[in-house]
């Protein structure tokens, strides 16, 4: 008798072959094949089973077979086929369920934000359009809120991404609990959210109350891992009632665009507030976009140039130096003051390039000034976050061959509250190279006496808002007197900004000796005008005669602003 070759069992081999054949089919075809196998097996079992059972009973009663013995074998094979078909059908049913679950999960991931559970940027448009259409059928309106978290990036950088994720998740939860029924909420990316709610057009004031509650809720501290994290929100609002097309409803993209413009206006107005969209915001945004393009193109073209404001000894009138201010010689808009372009340069990440360009030009200009004249440069808070800033500044000094002791770096007081550790490291590094450090805008920020004592400042500057009001308000005089006493006690020279009249100068002199600057001594001028003035007073390199600018020799002109804010 021939033996069967060794190898895999025939049944298992057939199973694998069937798997390969079925695996090549499309999923819907595989479902049909599985169901067909089961159905055919059942029909064959019924047909063969009745014949075999009858034959078996006849064999028992008479001792004789009526049919071929192979029918029994066929029945057994039929049962095996039935079991195989049922197993395949069960496997396919389970696979279909798993596939359905996977499709649902994929749909959820494609349309929601995994961190906050909100809709995402892809799904907010269709969801908002559906909400607008539904509201229109019932005579209701839809308000769209664009929410952007203030100072989130700084908190994220300082405390880490896990803390940032906690802020986003808790903020989303707080806002979601305040929204009315049938509202939608999406995270558009980063720290920006969009919400939409249906409201009764006769009670629009309810939306004002809602957004105020959202502002208050977001501003509450968020506790995370022993930290208390503070953020606020700038919110822009737009509603379908602002513009109704002749046919149809307002498009979702239009509402989101309007709300985004209003949110930008809220941020520009001071943050932690909300604004409703107004039509003139469109033109303002176009102007801003134009300025952004102009800044990007203007820096490499050299359109940004330093101007210089005199700093004098208020007792003797002797010129002691200049503060560098920024001006933009725009080919389209003329000479622009820094109040217009510095905030934009900071927002689009070009403030470092702009400031370094101005400092490079100023160091070249000041190199030929009399050695007794100093150059003061104001540094943006964003530049303080650059760990290589000190090295970049020293490189500029070397390139210009400018003595470090003649350079005075001014750091605004608000920087101490944000980055006191970074500021301390930066000050130490710069002072080790001989550069002088001033605390600018003193009295407007959060500096403490302890910080003044531990941080090695060389002088402090009184903010112009206090100086310009001398003789008009008692509060300004009290503040000037206190700062003057503080400077004497800590042996810190003081510079007073904003001296714009002889009356203010007379009042200021009552409180001590100062170095002063302001339009009383002349408006800021460019390098050519400064060089001509210094040459006339023999204050270029190689001359020793001093110059005493007379109060009022130049009429007040452009607004004062430092090179970096």
XYZ file of C-alpha atoms in Angstrom:
565
model
C 0.000 0.000 0.000
C 1.419 3.299 -1.002
C 2.144 5.671 1.824
C 1.287 9.327 1.746
C 4.320 11.638 1.496
C 5.235 13.352 4.753
C 4.316 16.983 5.034
C 1.580 19.270 6.228
C -1.831 17.685 6.840
C -4.079 17.835 3.839
C -6.838 19.699 5.694
C -4.449 22.431 6.915
C -2.962 22.758 3.431
C -6.408 23.221 1.968
C -7.224 25.851 4.590
C -4.122 27.831 3.695
C -4.881 27.549 -0.001
C -8.422 28.780 0.608
C -7.051 31.683 2.700
C -4.743 32.683 -0.154
C -7.545 32.561 -2.702
C -9.998 34.484 -0.527
C -7.267 36.946 0.505
C -6.888 37.983 -3.129
C -10.525 39.016 -3.311
C -11.834 42.474 -2.451
C -13.347 42.752 1.036
C -17.010 42.867 -0.139
C -16.351 39.802 -2.382
C -14.776 37.986 0.536
C -17.921 38.555 2.591
C -20.039 37.045 -0.227
C -17.682 34.061 -0.619
C -17.825 33.278 3.091
C -21.601 33.470 3.171
C -21.835 31.358 -0.053
C -19.657 28.616 1.408
C -21.858 28.364 4.487
C -25.075 28.325 2.435
C -23.816 25.675 -0.020
C -22.571 23.531 2.851
C -25.974 23.620 4.527
C -27.798 22.635 1.313
C -25.384 19.764 0.646
C -25.696 18.603 4.240
C -29.481 18.501 3.984
C -29.389 16.583 0.692
C -26.670 14.069 1.601
C -27.720 13.784 5.217
C -31.253 12.601 4.461
C -29.970 9.929 2.029
C -27.253 8.648 4.373
C -29.558 8.537 7.404
C -32.196 6.593 5.384
C -29.570 4.172 4.143
C -28.289 3.664 7.681
C -31.771 2.865 9.008
C -32.385 0.410 6.121
C -29.054 -1.272 6.890
C -30.040 -1.716 10.541
C -33.454 -3.190 9.811
C -32.685 -5.356 6.735
C -28.927 -5.775 6.798
C -28.577 -4.438 3.251
C -27.379 -1.058 1.855
C -29.454 0.892 -0.593
C -26.798 3.338 -1.788
C -23.092 3.622 -2.434
C -20.947 3.614 0.792
C -19.103 6.714 -0.518
C -22.142 8.755 0.484
C -21.079 8.454 4.129
C -17.676 9.761 3.260
C -19.285 12.600 1.326
C -21.379 13.484 4.348
C -18.316 13.668 6.548
C -16.587 15.910 4.021
C -19.739 18.000 3.848
C -19.689 18.449 7.628
C -16.010 19.472 7.439
C -16.869 21.951 4.703
C -19.714 23.310 6.794
C -17.416 23.845 9.795
C -14.781 25.476 7.584
C -17.337 27.770 5.983
C -18.787 28.756 9.337
C -15.308 29.539 10.693
C -14.531 31.696 7.676
C -17.850 33.481 8.023
C -17.198 34.167 11.718
C -13.697 35.455 10.928
C -15.007 37.734 8.197
C -17.777 39.045 10.454
C -15.212 39.878 13.126
C -12.960 41.505 10.516
C -15.865 43.618 9.282
C -16.512 44.810 12.822
C -12.859 45.651 13.333
C -12.766 47.450 10.001
C -15.870 49.444 10.928
C -14.299 50.412 14.275
C -11.080 51.418 12.519
C -12.997 53.525 10.013
C -14.858 55.254 12.839
C -11.584 55.918 14.654
C -9.950 57.215 11.479
C -12.927 59.515 10.899
C -12.687 60.774 14.472
C -8.936 61.400 14.209
C -9.419 63.154 10.881
C -12.067 65.522 12.236
C -11.145 66.117 15.893
C -8.170 67.384 17.853
C -6.761 64.515 19.978
C -5.519 66.789 22.771
C -8.699 68.763 23.472
C -11.396 66.650 21.894
C -12.583 69.644 19.852
C -13.166 69.688 16.131
C -10.091 70.494 14.071
C -9.361 72.992 11.305
C -10.510 70.565 8.606
C -13.957 69.968 10.106
C -14.906 73.383 11.487
C -15.893 74.763 8.074
C -18.549 72.148 7.193
C -19.816 72.026 10.801
C -20.151 75.816 10.934
C -21.899 75.939 7.554
C -24.391 73.325 8.734
C -25.011 75.352 11.908
C -25.572 78.557 9.940
C -28.044 76.832 7.601
C -29.954 75.290 10.504
C -30.157 78.638 12.326
C -31.456 80.404 9.224
C -34.414 78.011 8.942
C -35.596 78.959 12.453
C -34.951 82.704 12.234
C -31.910 82.618 14.541
C -28.412 84.030 14.080
C -24.973 82.491 14.591
C -22.051 84.152 16.366
C -18.500 82.978 15.674
C -15.785 83.515 18.271
C -12.090 83.324 17.412
C -10.066 82.786 20.607
C -6.294 83.217 20.807
C -4.410 82.691 24.079
C -2.167 85.569 25.163
C 1.418 84.826 26.238
C 0.937 81.088 25.658
C 4.214 80.664 23.793
C 6.192 82.231 26.627
C 4.550 79.932 29.184
C 5.141 76.942 26.914
C 8.823 77.820 26.477
C 9.399 78.394 30.181
C 7.471 75.461 31.657
C 7.641 72.899 28.845
C 5.244 71.342 26.359
C 3.482 69.186 28.954
C 2.449 72.315 30.820
C 1.399 73.863 27.525
C -0.755 70.832 26.730
C -2.393 71.109 30.151
C -3.196 74.769 29.508
C -4.768 73.963 26.138
C -6.815 71.046 27.456
C -8.137 72.888 30.514
C -8.841 76.041 28.524
C -10.866 74.052 26.005
C -12.804 72.389 28.808
C -13.569 75.707 30.499
C -14.828 77.285 27.287
C -16.837 74.209 26.313
C -18.742 74.218 29.619
C -19.838 77.833 29.047
C -21.112 77.401 25.502
C -24.879 76.935 25.018
C -26.450 73.793 23.573
C -25.902 73.033 19.872
C -22.632 75.019 19.914
C -19.478 73.825 18.188
C -15.848 74.319 19.141
C -12.642 73.662 17.231
C -8.937 73.949 17.855
C -7.451 75.500 14.738
C -3.857 74.842 15.748
C -1.381 76.046 18.350
C -3.239 78.177 20.883
C -6.098 79.274 18.622
C -9.699 78.105 18.971
C -12.940 78.846 17.131
C -16.441 78.557 18.602
C -19.893 79.111 17.174
C -23.286 79.360 18.868
C -26.880 79.986 17.821
C -28.617 82.943 19.477
C -31.842 84.896 19.356
C -31.313 88.107 17.337
C -33.465 89.999 19.861
C -30.996 89.180 22.651
C -27.582 89.852 21.160
C -26.423 91.258 24.501
C -26.370 87.683 25.734
C -23.372 87.053 23.484
C -21.496 89.905 25.157
C -22.175 88.354 28.535
C -21.063 84.962 27.243
C -17.739 86.184 25.874
C -17.035 88.132 29.074
C -17.555 84.939 31.088
C -15.179 83.139 28.724
C -12.518 85.818 29.261
C -12.913 85.550 33.038
C -12.805 81.751 32.998
C -9.701 81.516 30.803
C -7.873 84.065 32.982
C -8.179 81.901 36.101
C -4.828 80.286 36.999
C -4.309 76.710 35.814
C -2.647 74.370 38.294
C -0.217 71.839 36.825
C 2.462 69.815 38.570
C 2.778 72.328 41.391
C 2.845 75.294 38.997
C 0.304 78.063 38.628
C 0.042 78.905 34.931
C -1.518 82.198 33.848
C -2.879 82.923 30.386
C -5.549 85.228 29.056
C -7.533 85.293 25.831
C -8.067 87.763 23.007
C -11.414 87.090 21.344
C -12.876 88.293 18.058
C -16.581 87.992 17.260
C -18.553 88.019 14.028
C -22.212 87.254 13.411
C -24.420 86.302 10.487
C -26.521 89.416 11.091
C -23.641 91.675 10.010
C -24.131 90.905 6.344
C -26.870 88.853 4.752
C -26.431 87.897 1.080
C -29.274 88.334 -1.382
C -29.582 84.575 -1.745
C -28.542 81.830 0.632
C -26.659 82.280 3.899
C -23.333 83.750 4.965
C -20.448 81.429 4.183
C -18.563 79.838 7.078
C -15.212 80.943 5.668
C -16.396 84.566 5.685
C -17.500 84.397 9.322
C -14.202 82.832 10.386
C -12.288 85.514 8.497
C -14.272 88.324 10.123
C -13.823 86.835 13.595
C -10.096 86.467 12.972
C -9.807 90.155 12.048
C -11.701 91.144 15.197
C -9.462 88.893 17.300
C -6.355 90.551 15.889
C -7.832 93.934 16.810
C -8.460 92.726 20.371
C -4.830 91.613 20.637
C -3.616 94.905 19.257
C -5.776 96.818 21.745
C -4.065 95.275 24.762
C -5.072 91.581 24.914
C -7.390 89.924 27.461
C -10.432 91.472 25.813
C -12.862 91.002 22.935
C -13.851 92.930 19.829
C -16.742 92.699 17.372
C -15.880 92.731 13.698
C -16.169 96.068 11.891
C -15.849 96.539 8.113
C -12.869 98.902 8.324
C -10.800 96.098 9.857
C -10.409 94.679 6.354
C -8.504 97.718 5.106
C -6.408 97.777 8.277
C -5.403 94.163 7.732
C -4.411 94.896 4.139
C -2.274 97.802 5.377
C -0.630 95.564 7.959
C 0.087 92.892 5.349
C 1.649 95.568 3.191
C 3.848 96.673 6.099
C 4.911 93.087 6.759
C 6.052 92.679 3.170
C 7.763 96.058 3.326
C 9.687 95.114 6.487
C 10.841 91.805 4.992
C 12.050 93.546 1.855
C 13.296 96.736 3.538
C 15.809 95.221 5.971
C 18.168 93.830 3.296
C 17.649 96.984 1.214
C 18.850 99.228 4.053
C 15.590 101.171 4.350
C 15.778 101.135 8.168
C 18.246 103.715 9.462
C 19.299 104.945 12.909
C 18.372 108.405 14.136
C 19.979 109.929 17.196
C 18.493 111.828 20.135
C 20.803 113.965 22.294
C 21.525 113.130 25.910
C 22.783 116.065 27.973
C 23.796 116.962 31.491
C 20.798 118.923 32.796
C 23.008 121.030 35.103
C 25.628 122.141 32.573
C 23.922 121.498 29.238
C 26.956 119.523 28.093
C 26.347 116.852 25.448
C 27.133 113.407 26.877
C 25.911 111.068 24.138
C 23.021 109.938 21.958
C 20.292 107.354 22.074
C 19.758 105.463 18.837
C 16.183 105.479 17.537
C 14.810 103.672 14.495
C 13.223 105.204 11.412
C 11.929 103.469 8.306
C 12.528 105.296 5.037
C 9.737 103.494 3.206
C 9.675 104.124 -0.551
C 5.862 103.931 -0.435
C 4.949 105.670 2.843
C 7.891 107.958 3.534
C 9.585 108.190 6.949
C 7.739 106.006 9.488
C 8.166 106.054 13.263
C 8.989 102.843 15.173
C 5.610 102.746 16.941
C 4.257 101.537 13.613
C 6.760 98.901 12.549
C 8.558 97.632 15.675
C 5.561 95.640 17.043
C 5.034 94.068 13.615
C 8.721 93.159 13.315
C 8.499 91.478 16.726
C 5.399 89.523 15.772
C 6.810 88.212 12.489
C 10.160 87.283 14.034
C 12.343 89.884 12.303
C 13.146 92.133 15.256
C 16.593 90.593 15.751
C 17.584 91.099 12.112
C 16.221 94.644 12.176
C 17.916 95.578 15.447
C 21.276 94.082 14.474
C 21.181 96.004 11.195
C 20.526 99.257 13.039
C 23.187 98.599 15.687
C 25.753 97.792 12.998
C 25.052 101.137 11.283
C 25.046 103.049 14.596
C 28.398 101.639 15.700
C 29.953 102.746 12.427
C 28.414 106.214 12.807
C 29.469 106.633 16.444
C 33.002 105.321 15.958
C 34.215 108.774 14.881
C 32.438 110.699 17.624
C 34.409 112.218 20.478
C 35.538 109.472 22.861
C 33.510 111.055 25.692
C 30.207 110.565 23.843
C 28.251 107.369 24.494
C 25.787 105.466 22.324
C 22.629 104.071 23.945
C 20.701 101.230 22.299
C 17.382 99.800 23.460
C 16.996 96.014 23.233
C 13.729 94.212 22.494
C 12.516 91.686 25.099
C 12.478 89.100 22.325
C 16.206 89.547 21.775
C 16.827 88.716 25.420
C 15.488 85.220 24.753
C 18.308 84.612 22.289
C 21.099 82.775 24.175
C 23.607 84.028 21.585
C 22.670 87.689 21.812
C 25.737 88.699 23.850
C 28.055 86.976 21.363
C 26.294 88.635 18.422
C 26.658 92.053 20.044
C 30.350 91.526 20.771
C 30.886 90.473 17.164
C 29.307 93.749 15.993
C 31.601 95.714 18.327
C 34.663 93.959 16.936
C 33.549 94.516 13.328
C 33.077 98.246 13.961
C 36.168 98.563 16.182
C 33.952 100.346 18.710
C 35.057 100.605 22.378
C 32.655 98.555 24.553
C 32.723 101.108 27.395
C 31.066 103.692 25.132
C 28.060 101.430 24.459
C 25.054 101.558 26.791
C 22.489 98.740 26.418
C 19.007 99.663 27.701
C 16.762 96.889 29.014
C 13.111 97.687 29.692
C 11.792 97.121 33.181
C 9.103 94.681 32.038
C 11.852 92.267 30.932
C 12.786 91.679 34.555
C 9.360 90.265 35.318
C 9.453 87.951 32.297
C 13.067 86.718 32.213
C 14.931 87.806 35.319
C 17.239 84.770 35.198
C 18.082 85.305 31.542
C 18.549 89.032 32.110
C 20.971 88.394 34.964
C 23.092 86.099 32.782
C 23.031 88.568 29.905
C 23.947 91.564 32.066
C 26.857 89.693 33.635
C 28.150 88.603 30.228
C 27.950 92.100 28.730
C 29.424 93.871 31.746
C 32.377 91.479 31.711
C 33.163 92.932 28.281
C 32.945 96.519 29.574
C 29.463 97.355 28.181
C 27.231 99.565 30.344
C 23.680 98.438 31.218
C 20.713 100.718 31.923
C 17.258 99.894 33.274
C 14.869 101.661 30.898
C 11.313 102.928 31.496
C 11.769 102.686 35.254
C 8.494 102.989 37.144
C 6.295 101.350 34.521
C 7.075 97.685 35.143
C 7.538 95.239 37.998
C 11.122 95.641 39.156
C 11.752 95.489 42.881
C 14.424 97.007 45.068
C 15.869 93.521 45.491
C 16.303 93.194 41.731
C 17.945 96.619 41.514
C 20.312 95.586 44.284
C 21.216 92.165 42.845
C 21.338 93.086 39.149
C 24.428 95.166 38.318
C 22.815 98.084 36.472
C 24.945 101.142 35.724
C 22.049 103.618 35.619
C 18.246 103.861 35.552
C 16.042 105.850 33.200
C 12.811 107.476 34.341
C 9.969 106.850 31.932
C 8.892 109.883 29.915
C 5.287 109.559 31.116
C 6.363 110.764 34.571
C 8.759 113.469 33.411
C 6.485 115.120 30.855
C 3.793 115.679 33.516
C 6.065 117.464 35.991
C 4.436 120.654 37.204
C 1.004 119.366 36.197
C 0.334 116.471 38.578
C 1.408 115.887 42.142
C 1.770 112.155 41.527
C 4.497 112.668 38.901
C 6.490 114.914 41.232
C 6.222 112.361 44.039
C 7.433 109.540 41.784
C 10.346 111.601 40.428
C 11.401 112.528 43.959
C 11.252 108.889 45.089
C 13.274 107.623 42.116
C 15.840 110.396 42.593
C 16.298 109.449 46.236
C 16.594 105.793 45.248
C 19.287 106.589 42.696
C 21.325 108.591 45.191
C 21.000 105.859 47.815
C 22.154 103.134 45.429
C 24.732 105.340 43.706
C 22.977 104.927 40.349
C 23.004 107.825 37.849
C 19.571 108.704 36.478
C 18.496 109.723 32.994
C 15.175 111.520 32.589
C 13.335 111.033 29.313
C 10.670 113.313 27.868
C 12.040 116.782 28.697
C 9.991 118.794 26.242
C 9.808 122.282 27.794
C 11.854 124.661 29.915
C 9.201 124.423 32.629
C 9.625 120.653 32.894
C 13.426 121.070 33.017
C 13.122 123.615 35.826
C 10.886 121.285 37.830
C 13.207 118.338 37.245
C 16.252 120.196 38.532
C 14.557 120.543 41.926
C 15.073 116.840 42.556
C 18.767 116.529 41.775
C 21.228 116.129 38.952
C 20.197 114.170 35.901
C 21.174 113.298 32.421
C 18.258 114.313 30.254
C 16.844 113.856 26.782
C 13.782 115.110 24.999
C 12.534 117.415 22.276
C 13.608 120.461 24.305
C 17.165 119.683 23.196
C 16.230 118.944 19.605
C 14.415 116.325 17.615
C 16.133 113.068 16.579
C 18.268 113.447 13.455
C 20.086 111.138 11.080
C 23.806 110.357 11.021
C 24.653 113.057 8.487
C 23.075 115.831 10.546
C 24.686 114.555 13.747
C 28.113 114.412 12.147
C 27.752 117.977 10.868
C 26.722 119.194 14.314
C 29.620 117.381 16.013
C 32.092 118.697 13.460
C 30.904 122.235 14.161
C 31.424 121.669 17.882
C 34.807 119.950 17.390
C 33.366 116.725 18.837
C 34.649 114.329 16.262
C 37.708 112.194 16.941
C 40.776 114.372 17.468
C 38.859 117.396 18.852
C 38.296 118.172 22.515
C 35.971 121.170 22.592
C 32.536 120.422 24.062
C 29.235 121.656 22.774
C 26.305 122.992 24.809
C 23.025 122.570 22.910
C 20.601 125.303 23.838
C 17.104 124.291 24.899
C 14.663 124.741 22.038
C 17.283 124.921 19.267
C 15.240 122.352 17.315
C 11.473 122.176 17.123
C 9.743 119.042 18.353
C 9.305 116.506 15.578
C 8.980 112.768 15.226
C 7.832 110.610 18.082
C 10.592 109.112 20.198
C 11.083 105.368 20.007
C 14.063 103.109 20.522
C 15.568 100.841 17.922
C 13.951 97.770 19.375
C 10.806 98.993 21.044
